[in-house]
Short mmCIF file of C-alpha atoms in Angstrom, two decimals:
data_model
loop_
_atom_site.label_atom_id
_atom_site.label_comp_id
_atom_site.label_asym_id
_atom_site.label_seq_id
_atom_site.Cartn_x
_atom_site.Cartn_y
_atom_site.Cartn_z
CA MET E 844 -1.03 -25.73 -31.58
CA ASN E 845 -2.61 -22.65 -29.94
CA ASP E 846 -0.69 -19.38 -30.26
CA ILE E 847 -0.85 -18.15 -26.66
CA THR E 848 0.69 -14.74 -27.55
CA ALA E 849 -2.15 -14.11 -30.00
CA LEU E 850 -4.64 -15.36 -27.44
CA VAL E 851 -3.44 -12.72 -24.95
CA ALA E 852 -3.50 -9.98 -27.50
CA ASP E 853 -7.03 -10.85 -28.83
CA ASN E 854 -8.50 -10.97 -25.35
CA ILE E 855 -6.46 -8.34 -23.53
CA ASN E 856 -9.49 -6.52 -22.07
CA ILE E 857 -10.87 -9.78 -20.64
CA TRP E 858 -7.60 -10.82 -18.97
CA THR E 859 -6.94 -7.41 -17.42
CA GLY E 860 -10.60 -6.64 -16.61
CA ALA E 861 -11.34 -9.84 -14.64
CA ILE E 862 -10.58 -8.93 -11.00
CA LYS E 863 -11.57 -9.85 -7.48
CA ARG E 864 -11.14 -8.02 -4.25
CA LYS E 865 -10.56 -9.37 -0.73
CA ASN E 866 -12.34 -7.15 1.74
CA THR E 867 -11.79 -6.65 5.48
CA THR E 868 -14.30 -4.82 7.64
CA GLY E 869 -13.91 -1.91 9.96
CA ARG E 870 -12.62 1.65 9.85
CA GLY E 871 -9.31 1.77 8.03
CA SER E 872 -10.10 -1.50 6.28
CA SER E 873 -7.98 -2.64 3.34
CA LYS E 874 -8.99 -4.03 -0.02
CA LYS E 875 -6.52 -6.27 -1.76
CA ILE E 876 -6.93 -6.40 -5.53
CA ASN E 877 -6.62 -9.83 -7.13
CA LEU E 878 -6.05 -9.67 -10.90
CA TYR E 879 -8.08 -12.84 -11.49
CA GLY E 880 -7.81 -12.82 -15.30
CA ILE E 881 -4.06 -12.54 -15.30
CA ASP E 882 -3.75 -15.26 -12.62
CA ARG E 883 -5.86 -17.52 -14.85
CA LEU E 884 -3.61 -16.64 -17.80
CA ARG E 885 -0.48 -17.59 -15.86
CA ALA E 886 -2.13 -20.93 -14.93
CA LEU E 887 -3.10 -21.52 -18.55
CA ILE E 888 0.47 -20.91 -19.70
CA LEU E 889 1.81 -23.52 -17.27
CA ASP E 890 -0.90 -26.03 -18.21
CA LEU E 891 -0.17 -25.66 -21.93
CA ALA E 892 3.55 -25.92 -21.27
CA MET E 893 3.38 -29.17 -19.33
CA LEU E 894 0.97 -30.72 -21.87
CA GLY E 895 3.28 -30.10 -24.85
CA LYS E 896 1.03 -27.46 -26.35
CA LEU E 897 3.17 -24.34 -25.82
CA VAL E 898 6.00 -24.92 -28.28
CA GLN E 899 6.46 -26.99 -31.41
CA GLN E 900 7.89 -30.46 -31.21
CA ASP E 901 11.07 -31.17 -33.21
CA ALA E 902 11.60 -34.65 -34.81
CA GLY E 903 15.34 -34.15 -34.40
CA ASP E 904 15.22 -34.01 -30.59
CA GLU E 905 16.59 -37.00 -28.65
CA PRO E 906 13.49 -38.73 -27.18
CA ALA E 907 12.84 -38.55 -23.44
CA SER E 908 13.08 -42.35 -23.30
CA GLU E 909 16.85 -41.92 -23.72
CA LEU E 910 16.96 -39.50 -20.78
CA LEU E 911 15.30 -42.16 -18.59
CA VAL E 912 17.88 -44.69 -19.67
CA HIS E 913 20.66 -42.29 -18.62
CA ALA E 914 18.85 -41.55 -15.35
CA ARG E 915 18.52 -45.21 -14.44
CA LYS E 916 22.20 -45.71 -15.08
CA ALA E 917 23.10 -42.71 -12.86
CA GLN E 918 20.67 -43.95 -10.22
CA ALA E 919 22.27 -47.35 -10.13
CA GLU E 920 25.73 -45.81 -9.75
CA ALA E 921 24.48 -43.56 -6.89
CA ILE E 922 23.05 -46.55 -5.08
CA GLU E 923 26.22 -48.52 -5.60
CA SER E 924 28.35 -45.68 -4.18
CA ASN E 925 26.00 -45.16 -1.22
CA GLN E 926 25.01 -41.62 -2.34
CA MET E 927 21.44 -42.71 -2.02
CA ARG E 928 19.29 -45.63 -0.85
CA ARG E 929 17.35 -47.64 -3.33
CA PRO E 930 13.75 -46.29 -3.12
CA LYS E 931 11.31 -48.94 -1.93
CA SER E 932 8.72 -47.79 -4.41
CA LEU E 933 11.07 -47.71 -7.42
CA ASP E 934 9.58 -50.89 -8.88
CA GLU E 935 5.99 -49.60 -8.65
CA PRO E 936 4.56 -48.78 -12.13
CA VAL E 937 4.23 -45.14 -13.18
CA VAL E 938 0.56 -44.04 -13.03
CA PRO E 939 -0.05 -41.61 -15.94
CA LEU E 940 -2.27 -38.60 -15.42
CA GLY E 941 -5.81 -39.29 -16.59
CA GLY E 942 -7.04 -37.51 -19.68
CA VAL E 943 -3.52 -36.62 -20.98
CA THR E 944 -2.07 -37.84 -24.26
CA LEU E 945 1.66 -37.30 -24.50
CA PRO E 946 3.30 -35.82 -27.64
CA ASN E 947 5.77 -37.91 -29.58
CA ARG E 948 9.19 -38.40 -27.85
CA TRP E 949 7.71 -37.54 -24.43
CA GLU E 950 7.54 -40.02 -21.53
CA TRP E 951 5.78 -40.36 -18.17
CA ALA E 952 8.29 -40.10 -15.28
CA ARG E 953 8.41 -39.67 -11.48
CA LEU E 954 10.91 -37.78 -9.35
CA ILE E 955 12.26 -41.01 -7.93
CA ASP E 956 13.14 -42.06 -11.50
CA VAL E 957 15.27 -38.98 -12.21
CA ALA E 958 16.37 -37.52 -8.86
CA ILE E 959 17.63 -38.23 -5.34
CA ILE E 960 14.89 -37.32 -2.86
CA ASN E 961 15.79 -35.32 0.25
CA PRO E 962 19.62 -35.70 -0.11
CA LYS E 963 22.16 -35.03 2.60
CA ASN E 964 25.22 -32.80 2.43
CA SER E 965 28.57 -33.75 3.92
CA ILE E 966 30.97 -30.91 4.57
CA ARG E 967 33.15 -29.61 7.39
CA ASP E 968 31.38 -27.79 10.22
CA ASP E 969 33.55 -24.68 9.91
CA VAL E 970 32.61 -24.09 6.25
CA GLU E 971 30.13 -21.26 5.57
CA ALA E 972 26.82 -22.20 3.92
CA SER E 973 23.44 -20.67 3.16
CA PHE E 974 20.52 -20.93 5.52
CA ILE E 975 17.02 -20.43 4.07
CA PRO E 976 13.87 -20.18 6.21
CA MET E 977 10.49 -20.33 4.45
CA PRO E 978 9.95 -16.51 4.27
CA LEU E 979 12.98 -16.29 2.01
CA ILE E 980 11.45 -18.62 -0.61
CA SER E 981 9.30 -16.93 -3.28
CA ASN E 982 6.28 -18.31 -5.10
CA GLY E 983 7.40 -17.16 -8.58
CA THR E 984 8.02 -19.36 -11.53
CA ASP E 985 11.75 -18.59 -11.40
CA GLY E 986 12.25 -20.35 -8.04
CA ALA E 987 13.96 -17.30 -6.57
CA HIS E 988 15.09 -17.28 -2.98
CA ASP E 989 17.29 -15.34 -0.58
CA PHE E 990 19.52 -16.73 2.18
CA GLU E 991 21.43 -15.99 5.38
CA THR E 992 25.10 -16.94 5.94
CA ARG E 993 25.76 -19.48 8.68
CA ASN E 994 28.49 -21.99 9.57
CA TRP E 995 27.51 -25.53 8.47
CA GLY E 996 28.04 -26.88 11.94
CA ASP E 997 25.26 -24.60 13.20
CA ILE E 998 22.63 -25.63 10.64
CA LYS E 999 23.42 -29.21 9.62
CA LYS E 1000 21.15 -30.83 12.25
CA GLY E 1001 17.40 -30.41 12.46
CA TYR E 1002 17.11 -28.75 9.03
CA THR E 1003 16.52 -29.78 5.44
CA HIS E 1004 19.70 -30.12 3.29
CA PHE E 1005 20.06 -28.89 -0.28
CA ALA E 1006 22.71 -27.77 -2.76
CA ASP E 1007 23.01 -25.71 -5.95
CA GLY E 1008 20.82 -27.21 -8.66
CA ASP E 1009 18.33 -28.86 -6.22
CA VAL E 1010 14.61 -28.17 -6.65
CA ALA E 1011 12.53 -27.82 -3.45
CA LEU E 1012 8.81 -27.73 -2.83
CA ALA E 1013 7.04 -26.39 0.26
CA LYS E 1014 4.97 -29.20 1.77
CA ILE E 1015 2.98 -27.43 4.50
CA THR E 1016 -0.30 -25.50 4.08
CA PRO E 1017 -0.70 -22.72 2.96
CA CYS E 1018 2.77 -22.44 1.50
CA PHE E 1019 2.18 -25.41 -0.79
CA GLU E 1020 -1.09 -24.08 -2.14
CA ASN E 1021 0.54 -20.68 -2.70
CA GLY E 1022 3.15 -22.34 -4.92
CA LYS E 1023 6.22 -21.78 -2.77
CA ALA E 1024 9.08 -23.64 -4.43
CA ALA E 1025 12.76 -23.02 -5.05
CA LEU E 1026 15.53 -23.72 -7.48
CA PHE E 1027 18.66 -23.35 -5.44
CA VAL E 1028 21.43 -21.33 -7.05
CA GLY E 1029 24.24 -19.16 -5.75
CA LEU E 1030 24.45 -20.85 -2.32
CA ILE E 1031 27.51 -20.13 -0.25
CA ASN E 1032 30.03 -22.84 -1.12
CA GLY E 1033 27.22 -24.41 -3.15
CA VAL E 1034 25.38 -25.87 -0.13
CA GLY E 1035 22.73 -24.90 2.38
CA SER E 1036 19.99 -25.99 4.75
CA GLY E 1037 16.73 -24.48 5.85
CA THR E 1038 13.13 -24.97 6.83
CA THR E 1039 12.07 -28.54 7.51
CA GLU E 1040 8.84 -27.94 5.58
CA LEU E 1041 10.45 -28.77 2.21
CA HIS E 1042 10.64 -31.79 -0.09
CA VAL E 1043 13.90 -31.62 -2.10
CA ALA E 1044 14.85 -33.31 -5.41
CA ARG E 1045 18.42 -33.50 -6.70
CA PRO E 1046 18.37 -34.45 -10.42
CA LEU E 1047 20.67 -37.36 -11.31
CA ILE E 1048 21.51 -36.16 -14.82
CA ASP E 1049 21.94 -32.95 -16.78
CA GLY E 1050 19.25 -34.07 -19.14
CA ILE E 1051 16.68 -32.75 -16.73
CA ASN E 1052 16.28 -28.96 -16.94
CA ARG E 1053 15.91 -27.78 -13.32
CA ARG E 1054 13.57 -24.93 -14.25
CA PHE E 1055 11.34 -27.35 -16.20
CA LEU E 1056 11.21 -29.54 -13.14
CA LEU E 1057 10.20 -26.55 -11.05
CA LEU E 1058 7.48 -25.60 -13.47
CA THR E 1059 5.85 -29.05 -13.27
CA MET E 1060 5.27 -28.31 -9.59
CA LYS E 1061 3.54 -25.01 -10.36
CA THR E 1062 0.73 -26.27 -12.56
CA PRO E 1063 -2.87 -25.95 -11.18
CA ARG E 1064 -3.44 -29.72 -11.48
CA PHE E 1065 -0.24 -30.53 -9.51
CA LEU E 1066 -1.26 -28.11 -6.75
CA SER E 1067 -4.93 -29.13 -6.58
CA GLU E 1068 -4.10 -32.88 -6.55
CA GLY E 1069 -1.38 -32.27 -3.93
CA GLU E 1070 -3.87 -30.40 -1.71
CA ALA E 1071 -6.31 -33.33 -1.98
CA ASN E 1072 -3.51 -35.73 -0.87
CA MET E 1073 -2.51 -33.66 2.18
CA THR E 1074 -2.48 -35.32 5.60
CA GLY E 1075 -2.65 -33.84 9.14
CA THR E 1076 -4.87 -31.50 11.04
CA ALA E 1077 -6.14 -28.10 10.04
CA GLY E 1078 -3.31 -25.54 9.88
CA GLN E 1079 -0.71 -28.31 9.95
CA LYS E 1080 -1.59 -30.22 6.79
CA ARG E 1081 1.30 -31.43 4.61
CA VAL E 1082 1.82 -32.97 1.21
CA PRO E 1083 3.30 -36.43 1.89
CA ARG E 1084 6.66 -37.47 0.40
CA SER E 1085 4.88 -40.20 -1.54
CA TYR E 1086 2.99 -37.62 -3.59
CA PHE E 1087 6.18 -35.60 -4.26
CA GLU E 1088 8.22 -38.58 -5.44
CA LEU E 1089 5.60 -40.84 -7.12
CA ARG E 1090 3.24 -38.38 -8.83
CA ALA E 1091 3.72 -38.68 -12.61
CA PHE E 1092 4.84 -35.77 -14.75
CA ALA E 1093 5.24 -35.50 -18.52
CA LEU E 1094 8.92 -35.46 -19.50
CA PRO E 1095 9.83 -34.04 -22.91
CA PRO E 1096 13.25 -34.24 -24.68
CA LEU E 1097 15.91 -31.93 -23.14
CA ALA E 1098 15.90 -29.51 -26.12
CA GLU E 1099 12.16 -29.15 -25.85
CA GLN E 1100 12.38 -28.63 -22.05
CA GLN E 1101 14.69 -25.71 -22.75
CA ARG E 1102 12.33 -24.28 -25.39
CA ILE E 1103 9.45 -24.61 -23.04
CA VAL E 1104 11.26 -22.81 -20.19
CA ALA E 1105 12.25 -19.96 -22.54
CA LYS E 1106 8.67 -19.58 -23.80
CA VAL E 1107 7.23 -19.65 -20.29
CA ASP E 1108 9.65 -16.92 -19.20
CA GLU E 1109 8.67 -14.82 -22.25
CA LEU E 1110 4.99 -15.17 -21.52
CA MET E 1111 5.34 -14.62 -17.78
CA THR E 1112 7.21 -11.40 -18.49
CA LEU E 1113 4.16 -10.39 -20.59
CA CYS E 1114 1.85 -11.25 -17.72
CA ASP E 1115 3.96 -9.19 -15.32
CA ALA E 1116 3.73 -6.18 -17.69
CA LEU E 1117 -0.06 -6.61 -17.95
CA GLU E 1118 -0.30 -6.75 -14.20
CA ARG E 1119 1.76 -3.61 -13.71
CA GLU E 1120 -0.26 -1.80 -16.34
CA SER E 1121 -3.58 -2.85 -14.74
CA GLU E 1122 -2.47 -2.00 -11.23
CA GLY E 1123 -1.01 1.34 -12.40
CA ALA E 1124 -4.23 2.24 -14.21
CA MET E 1125 -6.31 1.32 -11.15
CA ALA E 1126 -4.05 3.33 -8.87
CA ALA E 1127 -4.17 6.39 -11.18
CA HIS E 1128 -7.98 6.07 -11.42
CA GLN E 1129 -8.32 5.95 -7.61
CA THR E 1130 -6.11 8.98 -7.21
CA LEU E 1131 -8.26 10.89 -9.66
CA VAL E 1132 -11.43 9.88 -7.83
CA GLU E 1133 -10.03 10.90 -4.46
CA THR E 1134 -8.82 14.21 -5.82
CA ILE E 1135 -12.21 15.05 -7.21
CA LEU E 1136 -14.06 13.88 -4.14
CA ALA E 1137 -11.82 16.08 -2.02
CA THR E 1138 -13.26 19.13 -3.82
CA LEU E 1139 -16.66 18.20 -2.37
CA ILE E 1140 -15.30 18.14 1.23
CA ASN E 1141 -13.48 21.39 0.68
CA SER E 1142 -16.51 23.24 -0.72
CA VAL E 1143 -16.82 26.60 1.02
CA ASP E 1144 -20.59 26.73 1.01
CA ALA E 1145 -23.70 25.05 -0.34
CA ALA E 1146 -23.45 26.86 -3.69
CA ASP E 1147 -19.86 25.75 -4.17
CA LEU E 1148 -20.81 22.20 -3.20
CA ALA E 1149 -23.65 22.18 -5.74
CA LYS E 1150 -21.21 23.30 -8.48
CA ASN E 1151 -18.62 20.67 -7.52
CA TRP E 1152 -21.27 17.97 -7.33
CA ALA E 1153 -22.60 18.89 -10.78
CA ARG E 1154 -19.11 18.61 -12.19
CA LEU E 1155 -18.73 15.18 -10.59
CA GLU E 1156 -22.12 14.01 -11.85
CA SER E 1157 -21.18 14.81 -15.45
CA HIS E 1158 -18.35 12.18 -15.20
CA PHE E 1159 -20.14 9.67 -12.97
CA ASP E 1160 -19.94 6.84 -15.46
CA THR E 1161 -16.20 7.10 -15.88
CA LEU E 1162 -15.24 7.90 -12.26
CA PHE E 1163 -17.19 5.27 -10.31
CA THR E 1164 -16.29 2.08 -12.15
CA THR E 1165 -14.64 0.13 -9.28
CA GLU E 1166 -15.74 -1.00 -5.84
CA THR E 1167 -12.93 1.07 -4.38
CA SER E 1168 -14.07 4.26 -6.06
CA ILE E 1169 -17.67 3.64 -4.94
CA GLU E 1170 -16.48 3.07 -1.36
CA ALA E 1171 -14.66 6.37 -1.58
CA LEU E 1172 -17.83 8.02 -2.78
CA LYS E 1173 -19.78 6.57 0.14
CA GLN E 1174 -17.16 7.83 2.63
CA THR E 1175 -17.35 11.29 1.06
CA ILE E 1176 -21.17 11.36 1.32
CA LEU E 1177 -21.01 10.43 5.00
CA ASP E 1178 -18.25 12.95 5.62
CA LEU E 1179 -20.33 15.72 3.95
CA ALA E 1180 -23.34 14.74 6.01
CA VAL E 1181 -21.71 15.21 9.38
CA ARG E 1182 -20.08 18.49 8.31
CA GLY E 1183 -23.39 20.01 7.35
CA LYS E 1184 -22.59 20.15 3.62
CA LEU E 1185 -24.83 17.37 2.18
CA LEU E 1186 -28.08 19.36 1.98
CA ALA E 1187 -28.17 22.58 0.01
CA GLN E 1188 -30.60 24.10 2.56
CA THR E 1189 -28.35 23.35 5.54
CA ASP E 1190 -27.97 26.32 7.94
CA PRO E 1191 -24.80 25.71 10.02
CA THR E 1192 -25.78 28.41 12.50
CA GLY E 1193 -28.30 25.96 14.00
CA TRP E 1194 -25.69 23.40 14.84
CA VAL E 1195 -24.39 22.80 18.36
CA SER E 1196 -21.06 21.25 19.32
CA ALA E 1197 -20.72 19.55 22.68
CA PRO E 1198 -18.81 16.69 24.44
CA LEU E 1199 -20.56 13.35 24.08
CA SER E 1200 -21.07 13.23 27.81
CA LYS E 1201 -23.41 16.27 27.61
CA ILE E 1202 -25.77 14.84 25.03
CA ILE E 1203 -26.15 11.18 26.13
CA GLY E 1204 -27.40 9.26 29.11
CA PRO E 1205 -25.30 6.82 31.14
CA MET E 1206 -22.69 4.66 29.43
CA ASP E 1207 -22.26 1.00 30.25
CA SER E 1208 -20.67 -2.13 28.82
CA GLY E 1209 -21.79 -5.75 29.01
CA TRP E 1210 -20.65 -9.19 30.03
CA SER E 1211 -18.35 -11.72 28.39
CA PRO E 1212 -18.90 -15.17 29.91
CA ALA E 1213 -17.51 -18.37 28.36
CA CYS E 1214 -20.06 -19.03 25.64
CA LEU E 1215 -20.71 -21.88 23.24
CA ALA E 1216 -18.95 -21.83 19.85
CA PHE E 1217 -22.13 -21.34 17.87
CA PRO E 1218 -24.71 -18.51 17.67
CA ALA E 1219 -28.03 -18.48 19.42
CA ILE E 1220 -30.56 -18.94 16.69
CA ALA E 1221 -33.90 -19.41 18.44
CA GLU E 1222 -35.37 -16.18 19.91
CA GLU E 1223 -35.95 -17.90 23.24
CA THR E 1224 -32.23 -18.66 23.52
CA TRP E 1225 -29.87 -16.15 25.09
CA GLY E 1226 -26.70 -15.08 23.29
CA VAL E 1227 -23.83 -12.60 23.74
CA LEU E 1228 -23.04 -10.25 20.94
CA LYS E 1229 -19.54 -10.43 19.51
CA THR E 1230 -17.74 -7.22 18.56
CA THR E 1231 -18.27 -8.21 14.92
CA ALA E 1232 -21.99 -7.51 15.55
CA VAL E 1233 -21.03 -3.87 15.46
CA GLN E 1234 -20.05 -2.79 11.96
CA ARG E 1235 -19.86 0.82 10.83
CA LEU E 1236 -23.45 2.09 10.81
CA LYS E 1237 -24.70 -1.54 10.69
CA TYR E 1238 -25.89 -3.82 13.41
CA LEU E 1239 -25.53 -7.61 12.81
CA PRO E 1240 -27.44 -9.46 15.58
CA GLU E 1241 -26.55 -12.86 14.06
CA GLN E 1242 -22.99 -12.20 15.16
CA ASN E 1243 -23.38 -13.73 18.64
CA LYS E 1244 -22.47 -16.73 20.71
CA GLU E 1245 -25.03 -18.82 22.62
CA LEU E 1246 -25.01 -18.51 26.41
CA PRO E 1247 -24.73 -21.95 28.09
CA GLU E 1248 -27.96 -23.05 29.88
CA LYS E 1249 -26.04 -23.27 33.19
CA LEU E 1250 -25.40 -19.52 33.18
CA LYS E 1251 -28.08 -16.97 34.17
CA PRO E 1252 -28.46 -14.11 31.73
CA ARG E 1253 -27.89 -10.54 32.94
CA LEU E 1254 -31.02 -8.67 31.92
CA ASN E 1255 -29.37 -5.24 32.33
CA ALA E 1256 -26.96 -6.16 29.52
CA GLU E 1257 -29.68 -7.00 27.04
CA CYS E 1258 -29.39 -5.01 23.73
CA ARG E 1259 -32.49 -3.09 22.83
CA ALA E 1260 -33.74 -0.98 19.92
CA GLY E 1261 -32.53 2.59 20.28
CA ASP E 1262 -29.09 1.62 21.72
CA ILE E 1263 -25.92 3.06 20.27
CA LEU E 1264 -23.02 0.61 20.37
CA ILE E 1265 -19.29 1.24 20.07
CA THR E 1266 -16.52 -1.35 20.17
CA ARG E 1267 -14.02 -0.53 22.93
CA ALA E 1268 -11.30 -3.22 22.65
CA GLY E 1269 -9.63 -5.35 20.04
CA PRO E 1270 -7.40 -4.83 16.98
CA THR E 1271 -6.97 -1.17 16.06
CA ASN E 1272 -9.16 -1.32 13.00
CA ARG E 1273 -12.05 -2.83 15.07
CA VAL E 1274 -11.99 -0.36 17.94
CA GLY E 1275 -14.27 2.71 17.81
CA ILE E 1276 -16.70 1.15 15.38
CA CYS E 1277 -20.15 2.57 15.94
CA CYS E 1278 -23.69 1.56 14.98
CA TYR E 1279 -27.35 2.38 15.85
CA VAL E 1280 -29.67 -0.46 16.84
CA SER E 1281 -32.90 0.35 14.98
CA ALA E 1282 -34.26 -3.12 15.70
CA THR E 1283 -33.07 -6.32 17.34
CA ARG E 1284 -34.31 -9.75 18.38
CA PRO E 1285 -34.72 -10.24 22.12
CA ARG E 1286 -32.29 -12.01 24.51
CA LEU E 1287 -29.05 -10.75 23.08
CA MET E 1288 -26.59 -9.25 25.61
CA ILE E 1289 -23.72 -6.87 24.76
CA SER E 1290 -20.25 -8.12 25.69
CA ASP E 1291 -17.84 -6.22 27.86
CA LYS E 1292 -15.94 -5.13 24.78
CA ILE E 1293 -18.95 -3.07 23.66
CA ILE E 1294 -19.89 0.32 25.06
CA ARG E 1295 -23.57 1.26 25.02
CA PHE E 1296 -25.53 4.50 25.49
CA ARG E 1297 -28.51 6.49 24.27
CA PRO E 1298 -29.18 10.15 23.50
CA ALA E 1299 -30.25 12.07 26.62
CA SER E 1300 -32.79 14.09 24.74
CA ASP E 1301 -35.53 13.46 22.19
CA GLU E 1302 -33.91 16.30 20.19
CA ILE E 1303 -31.17 13.94 19.09
CA ASP E 1304 -31.80 11.15 16.65
CA GLY E 1305 -29.79 8.04 17.68
CA ALA E 1306 -29.18 7.11 14.03
CA TYR E 1307 -27.69 10.56 13.41
CA LEU E 1308 -25.50 10.43 16.52
CA ALA E 1309 -24.08 7.04 15.41
CA LEU E 1310 -23.34 8.60 12.01
CA ALA E 1311 -21.63 11.60 13.62
CA LEU E 1312 -19.39 9.29 15.64
CA SER E 1313 -18.46 7.17 12.60
CA VAL E 1314 -16.99 9.67 10.19
CA GLY E 1315 -15.58 13.21 10.09
CA PRO E 1316 -14.18 15.19 13.04
CA ALA E 1317 -15.58 12.99 15.81
CA ALA E 1318 -14.20 9.83 14.21
CA GLU E 1319 -10.81 11.50 13.95
CA GLN E 1320 -10.93 12.29 17.65
CA ILE E 1321 -11.85 8.66 18.41
CA GLU E 1322 -8.89 7.46 16.39
CA LYS E 1323 -6.55 9.64 18.43
CA ALA E 1324 -8.09 8.52 21.69
CA LYS E 1325 -7.20 4.84 21.13
CA SER E 1326 -4.36 3.42 23.22
CA GLY E 1327 -2.50 0.11 23.54
CA MET E 1328 0.86 -1.62 23.44
CA ALA E 1329 0.26 -3.27 20.01
CA ALA E 1330 -2.02 -2.86 17.02
CA SER E 1331 -3.68 -6.15 17.98
CA GLN E 1332 -4.55 -4.96 21.51
CA VAL E 1333 -6.11 -1.48 21.43
CA ASN E 1334 -8.61 0.07 23.78
CA ILE E 1335 -10.67 3.23 24.14
CA SER E 1336 -11.94 4.12 27.58
CA GLN E 1337 -15.39 5.42 28.49
CA THR E 1338 -13.74 8.56 29.86
CA LYS E 1339 -11.98 9.38 26.60
CA LEU E 1340 -15.11 8.57 24.62
CA SER E 1341 -17.20 10.93 26.84
CA ASN E 1342 -14.89 13.82 25.91
CA ILE E 1343 -15.32 13.45 22.12
CA GLU E 1344 -16.83 16.64 20.67
CA VAL E 1345 -19.81 16.04 18.42
CA ALA E 1346 -21.62 18.53 16.19
CA ILE E 1347 -25.38 18.16 16.19
CA PRO E 1348 -27.86 20.02 13.91
CA PRO E 1349 -31.50 20.71 14.74
CA LEU E 1350 -33.67 17.52 14.90
CA PRO E 1351 -35.54 18.18 11.59
CA GLU E 1352 -32.23 18.56 9.80
CA GLN E 1353 -30.92 15.36 11.43
CA HIS E 1354 -33.88 13.54 9.90
CA ARG E 1355 -33.33 15.09 6.45
CA ILE E 1356 -29.64 14.16 6.55
CA ILE E 1357 -30.36 10.60 7.54
CA ALA E 1358 -32.96 10.26 4.80
CA LYS E 1359 -30.58 11.69 2.21
CA VAL E 1360 -27.71 9.46 3.35
CA ASP E 1361 -29.93 6.34 3.15
CA ALA E 1362 -30.99 7.28 -0.36
CA LEU E 1363 -27.46 7.90 -1.58
CA MET E 1364 -26.11 4.77 0.10
CA ALA E 1365 -28.84 2.70 -1.64
CA HIS E 1366 -27.71 4.24 -4.98
CA CYS E 1367 -24.10 3.39 -4.28
CA ASP E 1368 -25.07 -0.20 -3.39
CA GLN E 1369 -26.92 -0.44 -6.68
CA LEU E 1370 -23.83 0.79 -8.54
CA LYS E 1371 -21.75 -1.89 -6.73
CA SER E 1372 -24.25 -4.61 -7.64
CA HIS E 1373 -23.99 -3.65 -11.31
CA LEU E 1374 -20.24 -3.74 -11.07
CA ALA E 1375 -20.23 -7.16 -9.36
CA ASN E 1376 -22.36 -8.54 -12.15
CA ALA E 1377 -20.02 -7.09 -14.78
CA ALA E 1378 -16.94 -8.30 -12.94
CA GLN E 1379 -18.42 -11.85 -12.71
CA THR E 1380 -19.09 -11.76 -16.49
CA GLN E 1381 -15.46 -10.82 -17.05
CA ARG E 1382 -14.28 -13.72 -14.85
CA ASP E 1383 -16.61 -16.13 -16.61
CA LEU E 1384 -15.20 -15.04 -19.97
CA ALA E 1385 -11.66 -15.50 -18.74
CA ASP E 1386 -12.56 -18.97 -17.50
CA ALA E 1387 -14.26 -19.93 -20.71
CA ILE E 1388 -11.30 -18.89 -22.84
CA THR E 1389 -8.86 -20.74 -20.51
CA GLU E 1390 -10.91 -23.93 -20.61
CA GLN E 1391 -11.40 -23.77 -24.37
CA VAL E 1392 -7.65 -23.45 -25.03
CA ALA E 1393 -6.62 -26.08 -22.46
CA ALA E 1394 -9.06 -28.62 -23.88
#
């Protein structure tokens, strides 16, 4: 028997250090932290629980075979009294899970052996009841849920029925994969109905602990096998009733079920505490990083900046240890660059501020015909750039859609090296994104959601102008110039863009700034690469420990 509590304690740094992040692109992008190690620990706890490895067996416990005898008797009585129909698949043999040896006094069972599947309630229409749509069902191991109060007559038709003590499982993607399941308790008058995307089981005897039954549906193997059995089209896939009612689960004696539930609750509380501690530490670390980086932005002059930078460099190894902190450092570097504070030799008196319209040539936008669903790969094939081709200070020509052969390309919309591109329409975090096209393959046109222009003078470096529009004061003006009825439908007009004030230094200094930014960005990317390798090692360690214990 593995002591899971000792396992957690002995490997605490591995569990809490193994993380992943989900990134989104664009200005104002978010990064969702996924505590991978703790998620793996939770999964391990459930695996051990359902395999009889989490708590000790007791020879004095009534064997689970007796529970099945009681359940069969209760089932026969329910069929006789018309509380349920006799399941057609009741006589099919139980198919045990491969690779699992049950402990003594455990038995293989199916939900149809111990519960009524998708039961119906019968109460007066004027009685109040609970109504539960999917958003009110949690994905926790406690089966928590909320509810709305309705009259039964308003919710009895067209919805799934349930009552206090029933266990329900979400059957539609992605709710199923996310572990949405409920143990219904505290319902108004003990009954309710709700989303049709549920399978419901009503245990026939008290010898089945409802929480234990819920936990069997939370194990990684149950979820992965259920996903493999889903039917339907993408976005509308569902776990069939046959999987819900016929998939075998390991049934221990009632007393052991209760011990398992208590131990799972104890260990999940520990996981919650570890998660809060990890998230709190990361939040505190990020606050510290942002506070110190703010001193760089607020430096009064080059000498003050040099002093603040030296202070930061002395703590580099402890400050920049996460992707989020490195991204904050990159943002600060870019901000310093466009404010004339990045280079110690900067002379702000040589800088000129002017509306964008005074320092660029004509603006235009492109064409958005109905294109094919795939990108134009061959250079002789025409394509139309998507807005995702424009990332902050990065041009991605592969983000395009192929122009159908029946349509004639518009040569004046072709993107060329030296263009500056800005997204003008879309979700708010994807509008106002700017990049410089240093090089591009031929036969790619800009879409009508992309604004294009070039510097009007050779005294302005296009790469620097794109930088100046991406961060700092000009970027703040662009943010304010956006308009739209909803966050998903935002626009910025050429007129408003033309009025954006931009600060431009002398050309030699533009070149020095760009060179310095490129060098520092490369250094930051190198730091991120080292972090990614270290994070992968942490995740591999967490996986290795999990697999070793579960074996």
